[in-house]
Amino acid sequence: MQSRESCSSIWRNKMKRRYRRGGGAWHIVFLLPSLLGVSLFLVFPFGDVVRRSFTTAMTGEFCGLDNYINVFQNQAFLLAAQNTLKFVGVCLPLLLTGSLLIALAMEKLPFLEHAKACYLLPQAMPAATVVLVWRLVFEKQGFLNGIMGTGIDFMEGGASFGVLVGTYLWKNMGYTVVLWFAALKTVPTEVLEAARVDGAGRIRCFVHVTLPSLRGAAYTITLLSLLNTFKVFREAYLINGAYPPREIYLLQHVFSNWYTKLDLDKMAAGAVLTALVLGSGAFLMERKLGIASGKRKERGK
Amino acid sequence: MLFTKYRNCLMKSKRMLAAVLAGCMFAACLAGCGESGKDAEVTGTQSQNAGEPSSEVPGQASAMGRYVETELSYGEDCNMGQGKQILPWEGGLYLADTMGAGVRADLTAGTLSDAGEICPEVLRNRYEEDDYLTDMAVAENGARMYVVFARTDQEGEYNYEKYYLSPDGTETPWETVSKENSVSIFYGRDGYFYLTNSWESSNTMVYRVNSENGETEFLFEADGKVRYLARCGNCLLLDMGDALKIYSLDTRQEMEEDQCLSDLLSGSLGQSNGNISYVYQMYPGEEDSLYVVTKKGLYRHVLYGSVAEQLIDASLCSLSDNSWFVDMHVDMTAEEMPVFYLLYDDERLMKFAYDASVPSVPEDMITVYSLYEDQNIQMVISAYRVQNPQVYVRYEIGISGDDGVTREDALKNLATALAAGEGPDVLLLDDLPYHSYADKGVLLDLSTMFEELQKEYDYFDNIINAMRRDGALYTIPLGFTVPVLMGDTESLSKIQNTEDMVSAFREASVPKGATKVGLVDEQTVLQTLMFHYGSKFTGENGSIDREAVTGFLELAKQIYEIDRENLTQEEIEEHDRIWNRWYELEMGSSMRSNQMFYMSKSADTAVMAANMYGNSFAIGVLGGCIRNGFNTLYAYLDCRKLDYMPFPGEGKAALPMTMFGINAASNASEHAQEFVRFALGDWQGQDEMYWTTPINRDALIGMEENPFKEEDGSPSYKPYVWMSNVMKNEDGSIGADSAIEIKWCTPEVYEAYNQMLDSIDTVSGCEYMLRDTVLEEGAKALTGEQSIEESVNAIERKLQLYLAE
Amino acid sequence: MNKVNGGENGLTDGRRNGRSTIRNKIGKICGRTAIAFGVFALGSLFLLPILILVSGSVTDAYEWRERLQPLLMNTDGRIGWSWIPDYPTGEHFLRLLLYSPEFMKLFWNSVGMVLVILLGQLAVGVPAAWAFAAFDFRGRRTLFFLYMALLLLPFQVTQLSQYLILRDLALLDTRLAVILPAVFSTFPVFLIYRSFEGIPVDILESARVDGAGEFRIFFQIGFPLAKGGILAAFVLSFLENWNRMEEPLAFIRDKSLWPLSLYLPEISIEQAGFAACASLITLTLSLFVFALFRDSLEQGIIAGAVKG
């Protein structure tokens, strides 16, 4: 008990964030260009979307919450939301833990660092290239079936979900490993030594020293990975088109198809709902890992 | 220690790597630069005209003057064959046809009158003896050169006899090239005929013959096959298919490439229809200048110059439509700007004259949009442009096929434009989700316009009314086509519904190797039947009507099995090979427009196959022109005494083609409505449409009138063209290629046809998503891979998302 | 670099005194080999598609068609494959580099666009990140949260609204239609903020006390200290902008202004060799950037935040 506390407190002393003070209105000068542009190109459009969520598509008459009710009852949207949640729920943990484990392994065995060179390759591949190679590998007549001796069409049905998850992991694993690896290197070694000296086992050291110190990195990495789950839509769209198998029918597919059919009102309502959910998710994450705002007061001095 | 050394090594190698990569990039950059400079400059009004009208271009708003197009019409007495050449003639024009005869154009009156006496005696004799001329050129002095395709003494062997006809009418054989090989003859407009012989070897020998005396001169040998030849100044320009080569007439050597000209013609080279029509033409101007007309416009270029000046923008006139150019003539004696005459392969002769009083870019503009290229609308737009030069009609195609734009991308762009309020004015709804658009209020209700049109013309109301949606009329098609069942009269008369049809198929007896219906493979069966049943797949609230789909698949399966009973595996493969696969591979199912889809199963093709294999029945879509469509079909049917009837089943259906819709939010609504009125009213009947019967009933009646007259003025039922026909022999083998006569049908036949069309009461066709899914899953049901129930389940599952959204 | 290897010395060994050391060692070696194998296997999995591309790009079109026969005709059977083609050819490279002016044009379009975007982000995003990191003001947290939330919106949602705004600014169908919104993307702000945040406040305070102006602090203290992080953020931003597909497709109709990312989807699988070649070349630049900035990339984002 004692050692654990001292571990954490030592770490916290090192990592404490102080309350910043700035001078006058200087922040405006630095912030202004960005603020203007962001308002123009991001905030206004989103505001427009919010407005559209309360009106009908082409004629623009106000219709209250009709669109929201419509969207809530829409089977396609519900399916897509479910799928997206499932996708994120499967991918993120897999990615984060998997890459952390590999990064730990790399830490233990220094010569593995050289494998890192290839780890960044998937990030660089454009979506169309991924699709090209995927078709060669995953089609019914593809390589994977050749190796396994089966005739599964991976582009259909349940297998397509696996392919999509695989695509996501393949693309982001390498980079996430690199990030974790860099983060691991910043774990304060003195604290770790102190913990060892105090008699804490490997696992304990890991849980109580390493993990907390990775918090900031974890936040960044999680957010980046979440962002990248959306990017995987590109590959899914290029492979399976606008109407993929049910299992990989994601929110972006719904939005895209609604847009094509001029169902702008439903799309807007759906988007606002999604934004609310994502926003609250990000908010919670910030609370829990709460480094981002940097306003966390010191504790346990 | 080791580590730091290693790290230094790594750093160095990293730098080297960076340097190497930088070097590669630089090299690639240079290569790229060289190529990007290839975009030669095309100056003049092109970049300004090719887009928006005057308001977009500063300072152009008040610019005046441009080329205006008029059509020179054929006079009553004009009896010209397939046009070949335009020559200046005694202050007017002389149009030579492929037989060397011609008509004279009286330029003051603007009509073409027959000048038959210009046909030399010798040629007239040949004409009467039915000699077949494969090529012909005429010089201003009346000299001609031509190639006669003549039979020799030995069976099945032919010779190409070439002749030179002097200005005074003496015919001399031209034997420089042996009789086994043909030549192409071009007239250089300098008193010389240029002949190319590409038949003997992979090279081309080029000769020159003096039109005054017939003296021949060998010029040079060119590498490759020559498609087209033109002269410019002292050079010869040869279209070698993939490049344009220039040879000097003085030195007889190849000269260097003219970059600008090659760029101008890129994409147009190598395309020709025999040696009659091309996608471009070149005419020698004064000295070293050249007039080039392509599908993008008419340009003037000085050989080896760096610019090509655009004189006429194709998008403002008929230059950009489907027809190909036969010949061009430039009248440079006119006061300021030359006058251009263009002869198209559909026998139109257009004159382009500069009018300084017309604004250089029309002020009004309408945009016509279709997802895939629509051949019919090209004709309408072309005609409209000629009549209304003050309106700029822009034809926008969603998926041009040149690039990888997918259907969804094109639809999204259209949705963006519509949502932003700047969508096209006229929409061709054939492949668009127009039910969605109608529901969202994007389309204008055309009921009032239709009422007005009905006061002037008679329409197939039955079909138009079948397209109403909740009483409102959001779309009117330009025309339609009808799925028909063909077979012998007796069997057909017994068929009242689908069960009868199936039993008729079953009972029919066919010779060996023939099928009952000629459909054979699962895709064809499904596609053909879908014409009629397609619209029944979706139920009331937009969900799948399981019963209808199941019924459809069961019917398809029955027919599929009946059709295959009689065939061995090889025969099935043979059938596939000839009739079906080529089309699938060519088009790919996702790139197919509705039009192309219907066209692939046209009735004439079906009957031709039926004749060839001896099938009892045939199913196809019947639509299109009379002269080149219905009459042909009737001839094919007639030779085996077959008949046709609308496809049996609930209701008689027609498939609408080129469906017009007007954007309710468009700014140019008036012009758009005018355009659609023109398309449905005045224009109908002027041209024969592709696979589409006109919706304007008056127009159809007009087209059915027999244009051929006997000497005494009564209608002539003599054959006017011959098509090839292959019939099955008695013993079951496929017969030889014989000729079938196409003649004009009697009024009774047309009356029956019209009545059939009048009896149509529903409209078929289905959305592409549904169609493709049913085809895919249905095929599996037919081959037995899965049961019909499973297929229906799969269809439902796949489409659920689409319908649920 | 001091590293503490948990298993080598220290407590754990001491705790296992009772067991045989040889068995331990073997166990460890096995464990290590297994891990090493796993990691390298994974690495090769990442490398595999690149190798397929390399091999495919030197295979001529005829051989490709033969190999892909089952796929194109949708019959049973497998796609044939051999790592070294029967008749290796440079025809695809030649065609791409010499006879496809569109490719080079689009390539330079991409390069130009990305460079301008990165410069723009430098001018706009970095100061913004500094503002969030170095100053405290009312609404800082909410504003930053808003910045992050905006990142999570998929493009389709705001597509039409952005289109309308760009249209009103008359930017449609120009490169700026893609460049401007990208310049103001909040992605780099988010990443660089973390680097700036890691700068100890004392340095800033003392600089302010010394009387240095805010700009000086930014340029002479903030920038250099967070250089690694900024570089890393830009590498990521480069990648994102190099592969941007939806925006150019939606906002630019003129194909001559398209970036390279839109060229590849247009090559169908029937031209697999050509596609492989084009992909390789597209990749090259990204890899080049990766190679150059690898160190910054690895450390910058995370470690740049925390100085020891």
PDB file of N, CA and C in Angstrom, chain B residues 32-96:
ATOM      1  N   GLY B  32       7.240  14.363 -66.261  1.00  0.00           N
ATOM      2  CA  GLY B  32       5.878  14.883 -66.189  1.00  0.00           C
ATOM      3  C   GLY B  32       5.762  16.238 -66.847  1.00  0.00           C
ATOM      4  N   CYS B  33       6.729  17.088 -66.593  1.00  0.00           N
ATOM      5  CA  CYS B  33       6.688  18.430 -67.167  1.00  0.00           C
ATOM      6  C   CYS B  33       6.616  18.363 -68.671  1.00  0.00           C
ATOM      7  N   GLY B  34       7.468  17.481 -69.193  1.00  0.00           N
ATOM      8  CA  GLY B  34       7.503  17.385 -70.649  1.00  0.00           C
ATOM      9  C   GLY B  34       6.143  17.058 -71.205  1.00  0.00           C
ATOM     10  N   GLU B  35       5.463  16.190 -70.494  1.00  0.00           N
ATOM     11  CA  GLU B  35       4.174  15.763 -71.011  1.00  0.00           C
ATOM     12  C   GLU B  35       3.103  16.799 -70.791  1.00  0.00           C
ATOM     13  N   SER B  36       3.168  17.458 -69.636  1.00  0.00           N
ATOM     14  CA  SER B  36       2.072  18.389 -69.373  1.00  0.00           C
ATOM     15  C   SER B  36       2.137  19.569 -70.302  1.00  0.00           C
ATOM     16  N   GLY B  37       3.313  19.794 -70.868  1.00  0.00           N
ATOM     17  CA  GLY B  37       3.374  20.872 -71.837  1.00  0.00           C
ATOM     18  C   GLY B  37       2.679  20.506 -73.118  1.00  0.00           C
ATOM     19  N   LYS B  38       2.257  19.225 -73.160  1.00  0.00           N
ATOM     20  CA  LYS B  38       1.668  18.733 -74.386  1.00  0.00           C
ATOM     21  C   LYS B  38       0.299  19.342 -74.644  1.00  0.00           C
ATOM     22  N   ASP B  39      -0.302  19.858 -73.596  1.00  0.00           N
ATOM     23  CA  ASP B  39      -1.624  20.448 -73.807  1.00  0.00           C
ATOM     24  C   ASP B  39      -1.465  21.683 -74.649  1.00  0.00           C
ATOM     25  N   ALA B  40      -1.535  21.492 -75.939  1.00  0.00           N
ATOM     26  CA  ALA B  40      -1.304  22.621 -76.835  1.00  0.00           C
ATOM     27  C   ALA B  40      -2.378  23.671 -76.649  1.00  0.00           C
ATOM     28  N   GLU B  41      -2.040  24.833 -77.032  1.00  0.00           N
ATOM     29  CA  GLU B  41      -2.995  25.920 -76.855  1.00  0.00           C
ATOM     30  C   GLU B  41      -4.048  25.886 -77.918  1.00  0.00           C
ATOM     31  N   VAL B  42      -5.257  25.949 -77.465  1.00  0.00           N
ATOM     32  CA  VAL B  42      -6.324  26.155 -78.434  1.00  0.00           C
ATOM     33  C   VAL B  42      -6.939  27.486 -78.088  1.00  0.00           C
ATOM     34  N   THR B  43      -6.706  28.457 -78.884  1.00  0.00           N
ATOM     35  CA  THR B  43      -7.139  29.793 -78.498  1.00  0.00           C
ATOM     36  C   THR B  43      -8.456  30.140 -79.139  1.00  0.00           C
ATOM     37  N   GLY B  44      -8.644  31.368 -79.143  1.00  0.00           N
ATOM     38  CA  GLY B  44      -9.875  31.824 -79.751  1.00  0.00           C
ATOM     39  C   GLY B  44     -10.984  31.733 -78.753  1.00  0.00           C
ATOM     40  N   THR B  45     -12.122  31.507 -79.242  1.00  0.00           N
ATOM     41  CA  THR B  45     -13.278  31.593 -78.362  1.00  0.00           C
ATOM     42  C   THR B  45     -13.579  30.308 -77.633  1.00  0.00           C
ATOM     43  N   GLN B  46     -12.735  29.318 -77.790  1.00  0.00           N
ATOM     44  CA  GLN B  46     -13.142  28.031 -77.228  1.00  0.00           C
ATOM     45  C   GLN B  46     -13.321  28.066 -75.730  1.00  0.00           C
ATOM     46  N   SER B  47     -12.274  28.488 -75.018  1.00  0.00           N
ATOM     47  CA  SER B  47     -12.379  28.412 -73.575  1.00  0.00           C
ATOM     48  C   SER B  47     -13.512  29.273 -73.058  1.00  0.00           C
ATOM     49  N   GLN B  48     -13.879  30.267 -73.825  1.00  0.00           N
ATOM     50  CA  GLN B  48     -14.945  31.115 -73.344  1.00  0.00           C
ATOM     51  C   GLN B  48     -16.300  30.546 -73.697  1.00  0.00           C
ATOM     52  N   ASN B  49     -16.367  30.004 -74.897  1.00  0.00           N
ATOM     53  CA  ASN B  49     -17.665  29.504 -75.329  1.00  0.00           C
ATOM     54  C   ASN B  49     -18.048  28.203 -74.683  1.00  0.00           C
ATOM     55  N   ALA B  50     -17.046  27.416 -74.429  1.00  0.00           N
ATOM     56  CA  ALA B  50     -17.343  26.048 -74.026  1.00  0.00           C
ATOM     57  C   ALA B  50     -18.066  25.967 -72.698  1.00  0.00           C
ATOM     58  N   GLY B  51     -18.202  27.047 -72.044  1.00  0.00           N
ATOM     59  CA  GLY B  51     -18.863  26.974 -70.735  1.00  0.00           C
ATOM     60  C   GLY B  51     -20.147  27.757 -70.681  1.00  0.00           C
ATOM     61  N   GLU B  52     -20.107  28.803 -69.980  1.00  0.00           N
ATOM     62  CA  GLU B  52     -21.336  29.538 -69.705  1.00  0.00           C
ATOM     63  C   GLU B  52     -21.549  30.638 -70.734  1.00  0.00           C
ATOM     64  N   PRO B  53     -22.760  31.113 -70.793  1.00  0.00           N
ATOM     65  CA  PRO B  53     -23.028  32.199 -71.736  1.00  0.00           C
ATOM     66  C   PRO B  53     -22.450  33.527 -71.270  1.00  0.00           C
ATOM     67  N   SER B  54     -22.786  34.538 -71.975  1.00  0.00           N
ATOM     68  CA  SER B  54     -22.077  35.812 -71.914  1.00  0.00           C
ATOM     69  C   SER B  54     -21.885  36.354 -70.508  1.00  0.00           C
ATOM     70  N   SER B  55     -22.802  36.100 -69.633  1.00  0.00           N
ATOM     71  CA  SER B  55     -22.683  36.760 -68.334  1.00  0.00           C
ATOM     72  C   SER B  55     -21.437  36.337 -67.594  1.00  0.00           C
ATOM     73  N   GLU B  56     -20.893  35.183 -67.938  1.00  0.00           N
ATOM     74  CA  GLU B  56     -19.742  34.717 -67.190  1.00  0.00           C
ATOM     75  C   GLU B  56     -18.454  35.343 -67.655  1.00  0.00           C
ATOM     76  N   VAL B  57     -18.429  35.789 -68.887  1.00  0.00           N
ATOM     77  CA  VAL B  57     -17.155  36.248 -69.432  1.00  0.00           C
ATOM     78  C   VAL B  57     -17.147  37.756 -69.491  1.00  0.00           C
ATOM     79  N   PRO B  58     -16.211  38.376 -68.818  1.00  0.00           N
ATOM     80  CA  PRO B  58     -16.198  39.838 -68.807  1.00  0.00           C
ATOM     81  C   PRO B  58     -15.949  40.375 -70.196  1.00  0.00           C
ATOM     82  N   GLY B  59     -16.692  41.369 -70.536  1.00  0.00           N
ATOM     83  CA  GLY B  59     -16.465  42.035 -71.806  1.00  0.00           C
ATOM     84  C   GLY B  59     -17.070  41.319 -72.975  1.00  0.00           C
ATOM     85  N   GLN B  60     -17.585  40.117 -72.733  1.00  0.00           N
ATOM     86  CA  GLN B  60     -18.142  39.390 -73.861  1.00  0.00           C
ATOM     87  C   GLN B  60     -19.632  39.631 -73.988  1.00  0.00           C
ATOM     88  N   ALA B  61     -20.167  40.265 -72.963  1.00  0.00           N
ATOM     89  CA  ALA B  61     -21.628  40.382 -72.929  1.00  0.00           C
ATOM     90  C   ALA B  61     -22.157  41.061 -74.171  1.00  0.00           C
ATOM     91  N   SER B  62     -21.419  41.973 -74.709  1.00  0.00           N
ATOM     92  CA  SER B  62     -21.948  42.681 -75.859  1.00  0.00           C
ATOM     93  C   SER B  62     -21.265  42.254 -77.139  1.00  0.00           C
ATOM     94  N   ALA B  63     -20.433  41.201 -77.083  1.00  0.00           N
ATOM     95  CA  ALA B  63     -19.743  40.786 -78.300  1.00  0.00           C
ATOM     96  C   ALA B  63     -20.739  40.179 -79.262  1.00  0.00           C
ATOM     97  N   MET B  64     -20.587  40.552 -80.506  1.00  0.00           N
ATOM     98  CA  MET B  64     -21.534  40.069 -81.493  1.00  0.00           C
ATOM     99  C   MET B  64     -20.831  39.261 -82.540  1.00  0.00           C
ATOM    100  N   GLY B  65     -21.603  38.484 -83.201  1.00  0.00           N
ATOM    101  CA  GLY B  65     -21.082  37.770 -84.351  1.00  0.00           C
ATOM    102  C   GLY B  65     -20.701  36.343 -84.025  1.00  0.00           C
ATOM    103  N   ARG B  66     -21.375  35.438 -84.716  1.00  0.00           N
ATOM    104  CA  ARG B  66     -20.922  34.069 -84.694  1.00  0.00           C
ATOM    105  C   ARG B  66     -21.519  33.340 -85.872  1.00  0.00           C
ATOM    106  N   TYR B  67     -21.069  32.107 -86.037  1.00  0.00           N
ATOM    107  CA  TYR B  67     -21.564  31.310 -87.142  1.00  0.00           C
ATOM    108  C   TYR B  67     -22.947  30.775 -86.827  1.00  0.00           C
ATOM    109  N   VAL B  68     -23.818  30.937 -87.780  1.00  0.00           N
ATOM    110  CA  VAL B  68     -25.183  30.461 -87.606  1.00  0.00           C
ATOM    111  C   VAL B  68     -25.416  29.343 -88.614  1.00  0.00           C
ATOM    112  N   GLU B  69     -26.148  28.379 -88.179  1.00  0.00           N
ATOM    113  CA  GLU B  69     -26.292  27.171 -88.979  1.00  0.00           C
ATOM    114  C   GLU B  69     -27.650  27.128 -89.648  1.00  0.00           C
ATOM    115  N   THR B  70     -27.700  26.728 -90.888  1.00  0.00           N
ATOM    116  CA  THR B  70     -28.989  26.474 -91.547  1.00  0.00           C
ATOM    117  C   THR B  70     -28.898  25.152 -92.282  1.00  0.00           C
ATOM    118  N   GLU B  71     -30.022  24.536 -92.410  1.00  0.00           N
ATOM    119  CA  GLU B  71     -30.018  23.276 -93.124  1.00  0.00           C
ATOM    120  C   GLU B  71     -30.511  23.496 -94.535  1.00  0.00           C
ATOM    121  N   LEU B  72     -29.789  22.960 -95.486  1.00  0.00           N
ATOM    122  CA  LEU B  72     -30.228  23.045 -96.871  1.00  0.00           C
ATOM    123  C   LEU B  72     -31.102  21.844 -97.146  1.00  0.00           C
ATOM    124  N   SER B  73     -32.333  22.106 -97.521  1.00  0.00           N
ATOM    125  CA  SER B  73     -33.245  20.977 -97.654  1.00  0.00           C
ATOM    126  C   SER B  73     -33.230  20.424 -99.064  1.00  0.00           C
ATOM    127  N   TYR B  74     -33.590  19.169 -99.140  1.00  0.00           N
ATOM    128  CA  TYR B  74     -33.645  18.525-100.450  1.00  0.00           C
ATOM    129  C   TYR B  74     -34.963  18.883-101.125  1.00  0.00           C
ATOM    130  N   GLY B  75     -34.877  19.227-102.374  1.00  0.00           N
ATOM    131  CA  GLY B  75     -36.094  19.582-103.105  1.00  0.00           C
ATOM    132  C   GLY B  75     -36.931  18.354-103.382  1.00  0.00           C
ATOM    133  N   GLU B  76     -38.151  18.602-103.896  1.00  0.00           N
ATOM    134  CA  GLU B  76     -39.096  17.520-104.183  1.00  0.00           C
ATOM    135  C   GLU B  76     -38.534  16.504-105.156  1.00  0.00           C
ATOM    136  N   ASP B  77     -37.835  17.033-106.151  1.00  0.00           N
ATOM    137  CA  ASP B  77     -37.402  16.144-107.228  1.00  0.00           C
ATOM    138  C   ASP B  77     -36.013  15.569-106.958  1.00  0.00           C
ATOM    139  N   CYS B  78     -35.523  15.812-105.786  1.00  0.00           N
ATOM    140  CA  CYS B  78     -34.144  15.418-105.548  1.00  0.00           C
ATOM    141  C   CYS B  78     -34.070  13.947-105.209  1.00  0.00           C
ATOM    142  N   ASN B  79     -33.305  13.216-105.957  1.00  0.00           N
ATOM    143  CA  ASN B  79     -33.233  11.784-105.739  1.00  0.00           C
ATOM    144  C   ASN B  79     -31.780  11.374-105.544  1.00  0.00           C
ATOM    145  N   MET B  80     -31.248  11.751-104.436  1.00  0.00           N
ATOM    146  CA  MET B  80     -29.826  11.481-104.257  1.00  0.00           C
ATOM    147  C   MET B  80     -29.595  10.215-103.448  1.00  0.00           C
ATOM    148  N   GLY B  81     -28.522   9.541-103.754  1.00  0.00           N
ATOM    149  CA  GLY B  81     -28.170   8.348-102.992  1.00  0.00           C
ATOM    150  C   GLY B  81     -27.324   8.758-101.799  1.00  0.00           C
ATOM    151  N   GLN B  82     -26.466   7.882-101.376  1.00  0.00           N
ATOM    152  CA  GLN B  82     -25.600   8.165-100.236  1.00  0.00           C
ATOM    153  C   GLN B  82     -24.564   9.202-100.643  1.00  0.00           C
ATOM    154  N   GLY B  83     -24.611  10.361-100.015  1.00  0.00           N
ATOM    155  CA  GLY B  83     -23.707  11.447-100.380  1.00  0.00           C
ATOM    156  C   GLY B  83     -22.261  11.105-100.100  1.00  0.00           C
ATOM    157  N   LYS B  84     -21.390  11.675-100.939  1.00  0.00           N
ATOM    158  CA  LYS B  84     -19.985  11.362-100.745  1.00  0.00           C
ATOM    159  C   LYS B  84     -19.097  12.592-100.741  1.00  0.00           C
ATOM    160  N   GLN B  85     -19.445  13.574-101.572  1.00  0.00           N
ATOM    161  CA  GLN B  85     -18.515  14.674-101.742  1.00  0.00           C
ATOM    162  C   GLN B  85     -19.262  15.949-102.041  1.00  0.00           C
ATOM    163  N   ILE B  86     -18.667  17.065-101.612  1.00  0.00           N
ATOM    164  CA  ILE B  86     -19.237  18.367-101.984  1.00  0.00           C
ATOM    165  C   ILE B  86     -18.192  19.102-102.802  1.00  0.00           C
ATOM    166  N   LEU B  87     -18.597  19.633-103.941  1.00  0.00           N
ATOM    167  CA  LEU B  87     -17.660  20.376-104.768  1.00  0.00           C
ATOM    168  C   LEU B  87     -18.274  21.710-105.154  1.00  0.00           C
ATOM    169  N   PRO B  88     -17.448  22.704-105.382  1.00  0.00           N
ATOM    170  CA  PRO B  88     -17.990  23.954-105.909  1.00  0.00           C
ATOM    171  C   PRO B  88     -18.386  23.729-107.369  1.00  0.00           C
ATOM    172  N   TRP B  89     -19.439  24.345-107.791  1.00  0.00           N
ATOM    173  CA  TRP B  89     -19.928  24.081-109.141  1.00  0.00           C
ATOM    174  C   TRP B  89     -20.659  25.287-109.655  1.00  0.00           C
ATOM    175  N   GLU B  90     -20.076  25.941-110.592  1.00  0.00           N
ATOM    176  CA  GLU B  90     -20.776  27.036-111.282  1.00  0.00           C
ATOM    177  C   GLU B  90     -21.530  27.944-110.330  1.00  0.00           C
ATOM    178  N   GLY B  91     -20.835  28.395-109.330  1.00  0.00           N
ATOM    179  CA  GLY B  91     -21.468  29.333-108.424  1.00  0.00           C
ATOM    180  C   GLY B  91     -22.344  28.695-107.375  1.00  0.00           C
ATOM    181  N   GLY B  92     -22.478  27.415-107.438  1.00  0.00           N
ATOM    182  CA  GLY B  92     -23.286  26.760-106.410  1.00  0.00           C
ATOM    183  C   GLY B  92     -22.486  25.598-105.853  1.00  0.00           C
ATOM    184  N   LEU B  93     -23.202  24.551-105.555  1.00  0.00           N
ATOM    185  CA  LEU B  93     -22.521  23.371-105.026  1.00  0.00           C
ATOM    186  C   LEU B  93     -22.945  22.161-105.822  1.00  0.00           C
ATOM    187  N   TYR B  94     -22.071  21.216-105.898  1.00  0.00           N
ATOM    188  CA  TYR B  94     -22.434  19.946-106.514  1.00  0.00           C
ATOM    189  C   TYR B  94     -22.199  18.859-105.470  1.00  0.00           C
ATOM    190  N   LEU B  95     -23.250  18.086-105.226  1.00  0.00           N
ATOM    191  CA  LEU B  95     -23.119  17.000-104.254  1.00  0.00           C
ATOM    192  C   LEU B  95     -23.030  15.703-105.006  1.00  0.00           C
ATOM    193  N   ALA B  96     -21.897  15.051-104.865  1.00  0.00           N
ATOM    194  CA  ALA B  96     -21.756  13.782-105.562  1.00  0.00           C
ATOM    195  C   ALA B  96     -22.108  12.660-104.610  1.00  0.00           C
TER     196      ALA B  96
END
